[in-house]
């Protein structure tokens, strides 16, 4: 089966987030995994807001508790969006920054 690159990235991001959720990866490991999966240039060139946001959220989790850093709940939401279980909504993402 030849998967499109965006579908491949989605699957790899979901796997990495699940490993983080299960404790197999810490925040530093998740950031490293994001960089192993792809890089900023590729993600930006795809012009897919969900993939781009997920990539950066995975990389920025290590900066907690900075107010701009992603939170675990945000990553779990992004994984649901990547699976098609939820609709990606930037205004909803912004609520994670408010608390």
CSV table of N, CA and C in Angstrom, one decimal:
chain,number,residue,atom,x,y,z
A,1,UNK,N,0.8,-1.2,0.0
A,1,UNK,CA,0.0,0.0,0.0
A,1,UNK,C,0.9,1.2,0.0
A,2,UNK,N,0.7,2.1,-0.9
A,2,UNK,CA,1.4,3.3,-1.0
A,2,UNK,C,0.7,4.5,-0.4
A,3,UNK,N,1.0,4.9,0.7
A,3,UNK,CA,0.4,5.9,1.5
A,3,UNK,C,0.9,7.3,1.0
A,4,UNK,N,0.0,8.3,0.9
A,4,UNK,CA,0.4,9.6,0.6
A,4,UNK,C,1.3,10.1,1.8
A,5,UNK,N,2.1,11.1,1.6
A,5,UNK,CA,3.0,11.6,2.6
A,5,UNK,C,2.3,12.2,3.8
A,6,UNK,N,1.2,12.9,3.5
A,6,UNK,CA,0.4,13.5,4.6
A,6,UNK,C,-0.2,12.4,5.5
A,7,UNK,N,-0.7,11.4,4.9
A,7,UNK,CA,-1.3,10.3,5.7
A,7,UNK,C,-0.2,9.6,6.5
A,8,UNK,N,1.0,9.4,5.9
A,8,UNK,CA,2.1,8.8,6.6
A,8,UNK,C,2.5,9.6,7.8
A,9,UNK,N,2.6,10.9,7.6
A,9,UNK,CA,3.0,11.8,8.7
A,9,UNK,C,1.9,11.7,9.8
A,10,UNK,N,0.7,11.7,9.4
A,10,UNK,CA,-0.4,11.6,10.4
A,10,UNK,C,-0.3,10.4,11.2
A,11,UNK,N,0.0,9.3,10.6
A,11,UNK,CA,0.1,8.0,11.3
A,11,UNK,C,1.3,8.0,12.2
A,12,UNK,N,2.4,8.6,11.8
A,12,UNK,CA,3.6,8.6,12.6
A,12,UNK,C,3.5,9.6,13.8
A,13,UNK,N,2.8,10.7,13.5
A,13,UNK,CA,2.5,11.6,14.6
A,13,UNK,C,1.6,11.0,15.7
A,14,UNK,N,0.6,10.3,15.2
A,14,UNK,CA,-0.4,9.6,16.1
A,14,UNK,C,0.4,8.6,17.0
A,15,UNK,N,1.3,7.8,16.3
A,15,UNK,CA,2.0,6.8,17.0
A,15,UNK,C,2.9,7.4,18.1
A,16,UNK,N,3.6,8.5,17.8
A,16,UNK,CA,4.5,9.1,18.7
A,16,UNK,C,3.7,9.7,19.9
A,17,UNK,N,2.6,10.3,19.6
A,17,UNK,CA,1.7,10.9,20.7
A,17,UNK,C,1.2,9.8,21.6
A,18,UNK,N,0.9,8.6,21.0
A,18,UNK,CA,0.4,7.5,21.8
A,18,UNK,C,1.5,7.0,22.7
A,19,UNK,N,2.7,6.9,22.2
A,19,UNK,CA,3.9,6.5,22.9
A,19,UNK,C,4.1,7.4,24.1
A,20,UNK,N,3.9,8.7,23.9
A,20,UNK,CA,4.1,9.7,24.9
A,20,UNK,C,3.0,9.5,26.0
A,21,UNK,N,1.7,9.3,25.5
A,21,UNK,CA,0.6,9.1,26.5
A,21,UNK,C,0.8,7.9,27.4
A,22,UNK,N,1.4,6.8,26.8
A,22,UNK,CA,1.7,5.6,27.5
A,22,UNK,C,2.9,5.6,28.4
A,23,UNK,N,3.7,6.7,28.3
A,23,UNK,CA,4.9,6.9,29.1
A,23,UNK,C,6.1,6.3,28.5
A,24,UNK,N,6.1,5.8,27.2
A,24,UNK,CA,7.2,5.3,26.6
A,24,UNK,C,8.2,6.4,26.1
A,25,UNK,N,7.6,7.6,25.9
A,25,UNK,CA,8.5,8.7,25.6
A,25,UNK,C,8.2,9.8,26.6
A,26,UNK,N,9.2,10.6,26.9
A,26,UNK,CA,9.0,11.8,27.7
A,26,UNK,C,8.9,13.0,26.7
A,27,UNK,N,8.8,14.2,27.2
A,27,UNK,CA,8.6,15.3,26.4
A,27,UNK,C,9.8,15.5,25.5
A,28,UNK,N,11.0,15.3,26.0
A,28,UNK,CA,12.2,15.4,25.2
A,28,UNK,C,12.2,14.4,24.1
A,29,UNK,N,11.8,13.2,24.4
A,29,UNK,CA,11.8,12.1,23.5
A,29,UNK,C,10.8,12.4,22.4
A,30,UNK,N,9.6,13.0,22.8
A,30,UNK,CA,8.6,13.3,21.8
A,30,UNK,C,9.1,14.4,20.8
A,31,UNK,N,9.8,15.4,21.3
A,31,UNK,CA,10.4,16.4,20.4
A,31,UNK,C,11.4,15.8,19.5
A,32,UNK,N,12.2,14.9,20.0
A,32,UNK,CA,13.2,14.2,19.1
A,32,UNK,C,12.5,13.4,18.1
A,33,UNK,N,11.5,12.7,18.5
A,33,UNK,CA,10.7,11.9,17.5
A,33,UNK,C,10.1,12.7,16.4
A,34,UNK,N,9.6,13.9,16.7
A,34,UNK,CA,9.0,14.8,15.7
A,34,UNK,C,10.1,15.1,14.7
A,35,UNK,N,11.3,15.4,15.2
A,35,UNK,CA,12.4,15.8,14.3
A,35,UNK,C,12.9,14.6,13.4
A,36,UNK,N,12.7,13.3,14.0
A,36,UNK,CA,13.1,12.2,13.2
A,36,UNK,C,12.0,11.9,12.1
A,37,UNK,N,10.8,12.2,12.4
A,37,UNK,CA,9.7,12.0,11.4
A,37,UNK,C,9.8,12.9,10.2
A,38,UNK,N,10.0,14.2,10.5
A,38,UNK,CA,10.0,15.2,9.4
A,38,UNK,C,10.8,16.4,9.9
A,39,UNK,N,10.8,17.4,9.1
A,39,UNK,CA,11.4,18.7,9.5
A,39,UNK,C,10.4,19.9,9.2
A,40,UNK,N,10.8,21.0,9.7
A,40,UNK,CA,9.9,22.2,9.5
A,40,UNK,C,9.7,22.5,8.1
A,41,UNK,N,10.7,22.4,7.2
A,41,UNK,CA,10.6,22.7,5.8
A,41,UNK,C,9.5,21.9,5.1
A,42,UNK,N,9.6,20.5,5.4
A,42,UNK,CA,8.6,19.6,4.8
A,42,UNK,C,7.2,20.0,5.2
A,43,UNK,N,7.0,20.1,6.5
A,43,UNK,CA,5.7,20.4,7.1
A,43,UNK,C,5.2,21.7,6.5
A,44,UNK,N,6.0,22.7,6.5
A,44,UNK,CA,5.5,24.0,6.0
A,44,UNK,C,5.2,23.9,4.5
A,45,UNK,N,5.9,23.1,3.7
A,45,UNK,CA,5.7,23.0,2.3
A,45,UNK,C,4.3,22.3,2.0
A,46,UNK,N,3.9,21.5,3.0
A,46,UNK,CA,2.6,20.8,2.8
A,46,UNK,C,1.4,21.7,2.9
A,47,UNK,N,1.6,22.8,3.6
A,47,UNK,CA,0.5,23.7,3.8
A,47,UNK,C,-0.8,23.1,4.4
A,48,UNK,N,-0.5,22.2,5.4
A,48,UNK,CA,-1.6,21.5,6.2
A,48,UNK,C,-1.5,22.0,7.6
A,49,UNK,N,-2.5,22.8,8.0
A,49,UNK,CA,-2.4,23.5,9.3
A,49,UNK,C,-2.4,22.5,10.4
A,50,UNK,N,-3.1,21.4,10.3
A,50,UNK,CA,-3.2,20.4,11.4
A,50,UNK,C,-1.8,19.7,11.5
A,51,UNK,N,-1.2,19.3,10.4
A,51,UNK,CA,0.1,18.6,10.5
A,51,UNK,C,1.2,19.6,11.0
A,52,UNK,N,1.1,20.8,10.6
A,52,UNK,CA,2.1,21.8,11.0
A,52,UNK,C,1.9,22.1,12.5
A,53,UNK,N,0.7,22.2,13.0
A,53,UNK,CA,0.5,22.5,14.4
A,53,UNK,C,0.9,21.3,15.2
A,54,UNK,N,0.6,20.1,14.8
A,54,UNK,CA,1.0,18.9,15.5
A,54,UNK,C,2.5,18.8,15.6
A,55,UNK,N,3.2,19.0,14.5
A,55,UNK,CA,4.7,19.0,14.5
A,55,UNK,C,5.2,19.9,15.6
A,56,UNK,N,4.8,21.2,15.6
A,56,UNK,CA,5.3,22.2,16.5
A,56,UNK,C,4.9,21.9,17.9
A,57,UNK,N,3.7,21.4,18.1
A,57,UNK,CA,3.2,21.1,19.5
A,57,UNK,C,4.1,20.0,20.1
A,58,UNK,N,4.4,19.0,19.3
A,58,UNK,CA,5.3,17.9,19.7
A,58,UNK,C,6.6,18.4,20.1
A,59,UNK,N,7.1,19.4,19.4
A,59,UNK,CA,8.5,19.9,19.6
A,59,UNK,C,8.5,20.9,20.8
A,60,UNK,N,7.4,21.6,21.1
A,60,UNK,CA,7.3,22.6,22.1
A,60,UNK,C,6.9,22.1,23.5
A,61,UNK,N,6.4,20.9,23.6
A,61,UNK,CA,6.0,20.3,24.9
A,61,UNK,C,7.1,20.4,25.9
A,62,UNK,N,8.3,20.3,25.5
A,62,UNK,CA,9.4,20.3,26.4
A,62,UNK,C,9.6,21.6,27.1
A,63,UNK,N,9.0,22.7,26.6
A,63,UNK,CA,9.2,24.0,27.1
A,63,UNK,C,8.2,24.3,28.3
A,64,UNK,N,7.4,23.3,28.6
A,64,UNK,CA,6.4,23.6,29.7
A,64,UNK,C,7.3,23.9,31.0
A,65,UNK,N,6.9,24.8,31.8
A,65,UNK,CA,5.5,25.4,31.9
A,65,UNK,C,5.4,26.7,31.2
A,66,UNK,N,6.2,27.1,30.3
A,66,UNK,CA,6.0,28.3,29.6
A,66,UNK,C,4.6,28.4,29.0
A,67,UNK,N,4.0,29.6,29.1
A,67,UNK,CA,2.6,29.8,28.7
A,67,UNK,C,2.3,29.4,27.3
A,68,UNK,N,3.3,29.6,26.4
A,68,UNK,CA,3.1,29.3,25.0
A,68,UNK,C,3.4,27.8,24.6
A,69,UNK,N,3.9,27.1,25.6
A,69,UNK,CA,4.2,25.7,25.3
A,69,UNK,C,3.0,24.8,25.2
A,70,UNK,N,3.0,23.8,24.4
A,70,UNK,CA,1.8,22.9,24.3
A,70,UNK,C,1.7,22.1,25.6
A,71,UNK,N,0.5,21.6,25.8
A,71,UNK,CA,0.2,20.8,26.9
A,71,UNK,C,-0.2,19.4,26.4
A,72,UNK,N,-0.1,18.4,27.3
A,72,UNK,CA,-0.4,17.1,26.9
A,72,UNK,C,-1.9,17.0,26.3
A,73,UNK,N,-2.8,17.7,27.0
A,73,UNK,CA,-4.2,17.6,26.5
A,73,UNK,C,-4.3,18.1,25.0
A,74,UNK,N,-3.5,19.1,24.7
A,74,UNK,CA,-3.5,19.6,23.3
A,74,UNK,C,-3.0,18.5,22.4
A,75,UNK,N,-2.0,17.8,22.7
A,75,UNK,CA,-1.5,16.7,21.9
A,75,UNK,C,-2.5,15.7,21.7
A,76,UNK,N,-3.3,15.3,22.7
A,76,UNK,CA,-4.3,14.3,22.6
A,76,UNK,C,-5.4,14.7,21.7
A,77,UNK,N,-5.8,16.0,21.8
A,77,UNK,CA,-6.8,16.6,20.9
A,77,UNK,C,-6.3,16.5,19.4
A,78,UNK,N,-5.0,16.9,19.2
A,78,UNK,CA,-4.5,16.8,17.9
A,78,UNK,C,-4.5,15.4,17.3
A,79,UNK,N,-4.2,14.4,18.2
A,79,UNK,CA,-4.2,13.0,17.7
A,79,UNK,C,-5.6,12.6,17.3
A,80,UNK,N,-6.6,13.1,18.1
A,80,UNK,CA,-8.0,12.8,17.7
A,80,UNK,C,-8.3,13.4,16.3
A,81,UNK,N,-7.8,14.6,16.1
A,81,UNK,CA,-8.1,15.3,14.8
A,81,UNK,C,-7.4,14.5,13.7
A,82,UNK,N,-6.2,14.1,13.9
A,82,UNK,CA,-5.4,13.3,12.9
A,82,UNK,C,-6.1,12.0,12.6
A,83,UNK,N,-6.8,11.4,13.6
A,83,UNK,CA,-7.5,10.2,13.3
A,83,UNK,C,-8.9,10.4,12.7
A,84,UNK,N,-9.3,11.7,12.6
A,84,UNK,CA,-10.6,12.0,12.0
A,84,UNK,C,-11.7,11.9,13.0
A,85,UNK,N,-11.4,11.8,14.3
A,85,UNK,CA,-12.4,11.7,15.4
A,85,UNK,C,-12.9,13.1,15.9
A,86,UNK,N,-12.2,14.1,15.5
A,86,UNK,CA,-12.5,15.5,15.9
A,86,UNK,C,-12.1,16.4,14.8
A,87,UNK,N,-12.7,17.6,14.8
A,87,UNK,CA,-12.4,18.6,13.7
A,87,UNK,C,-11.4,19.6,14.3
A,88,UNK,N,-10.3,19.8,13.6
A,88,UNK,CA,-9.3,20.8,14.0
A,88,UNK,C,-9.8,22.2,14.0
A,89,UNK,N,-9.7,22.8,15.2
A,89,UNK,CA,-10.2,24.2,15.3
A,89,UNK,C,-9.1,25.0,16.1
A,90,UNK,N,-8.6,26.0,15.4
A,90,UNK,CA,-7.5,26.8,16.0
A,90,UNK,C,-8.0,27.6,17.2
A,91,UNK,N,-9.3,28.0,17.2
A,91,UNK,CA,-9.8,28.7,18.4
A,91,UNK,C,-9.9,27.8,19.6
A,92,UNK,N,-10.2,26.5,19.4
A,92,UNK,CA,-10.2,25.6,20.5
A,92,UNK,C,-8.8,25.4,21.0
A,93,UNK,N,-7.8,25.3,20.1
A,93,UNK,CA,-6.4,25.1,20.4
A,93,UNK,C,-6.0,26.3,21.3
A,94,UNK,N,-6.4,27.5,21.0
A,94,UNK,CA,-6.0,28.6,21.8
A,94,UNK,C,-6.5,28.5,23.2
A,95,UNK,N,-7.6,27.8,23.5
A,95,UNK,CA,-8.0,27.7,24.9
A,95,UNK,C,-7.0,26.9,25.8
A,96,UNK,N,-6.2,26.1,25.2
A,96,UNK,CA,-5.2,25.4,25.9
A,96,UNK,C,-4.1,26.4,26.5
A,97,UNK,N,-4.0,27.5,25.8
A,97,UNK,CA,-3.0,28.5,26.3
A,97,UNK,C,-3.5,29.4,27.4
A,98,UNK,N,-4.8,29.4,27.6
A,98,UNK,CA,-5.4,30.3,28.5
A,98,UNK,C,-5.3,29.8,30.0
A,99,UNK,N,-5.0,28.5,30.2
A,99,UNK,CA,-5.0,28.0,31.6
A,99,UNK,C,-3.6,27.7,32.0
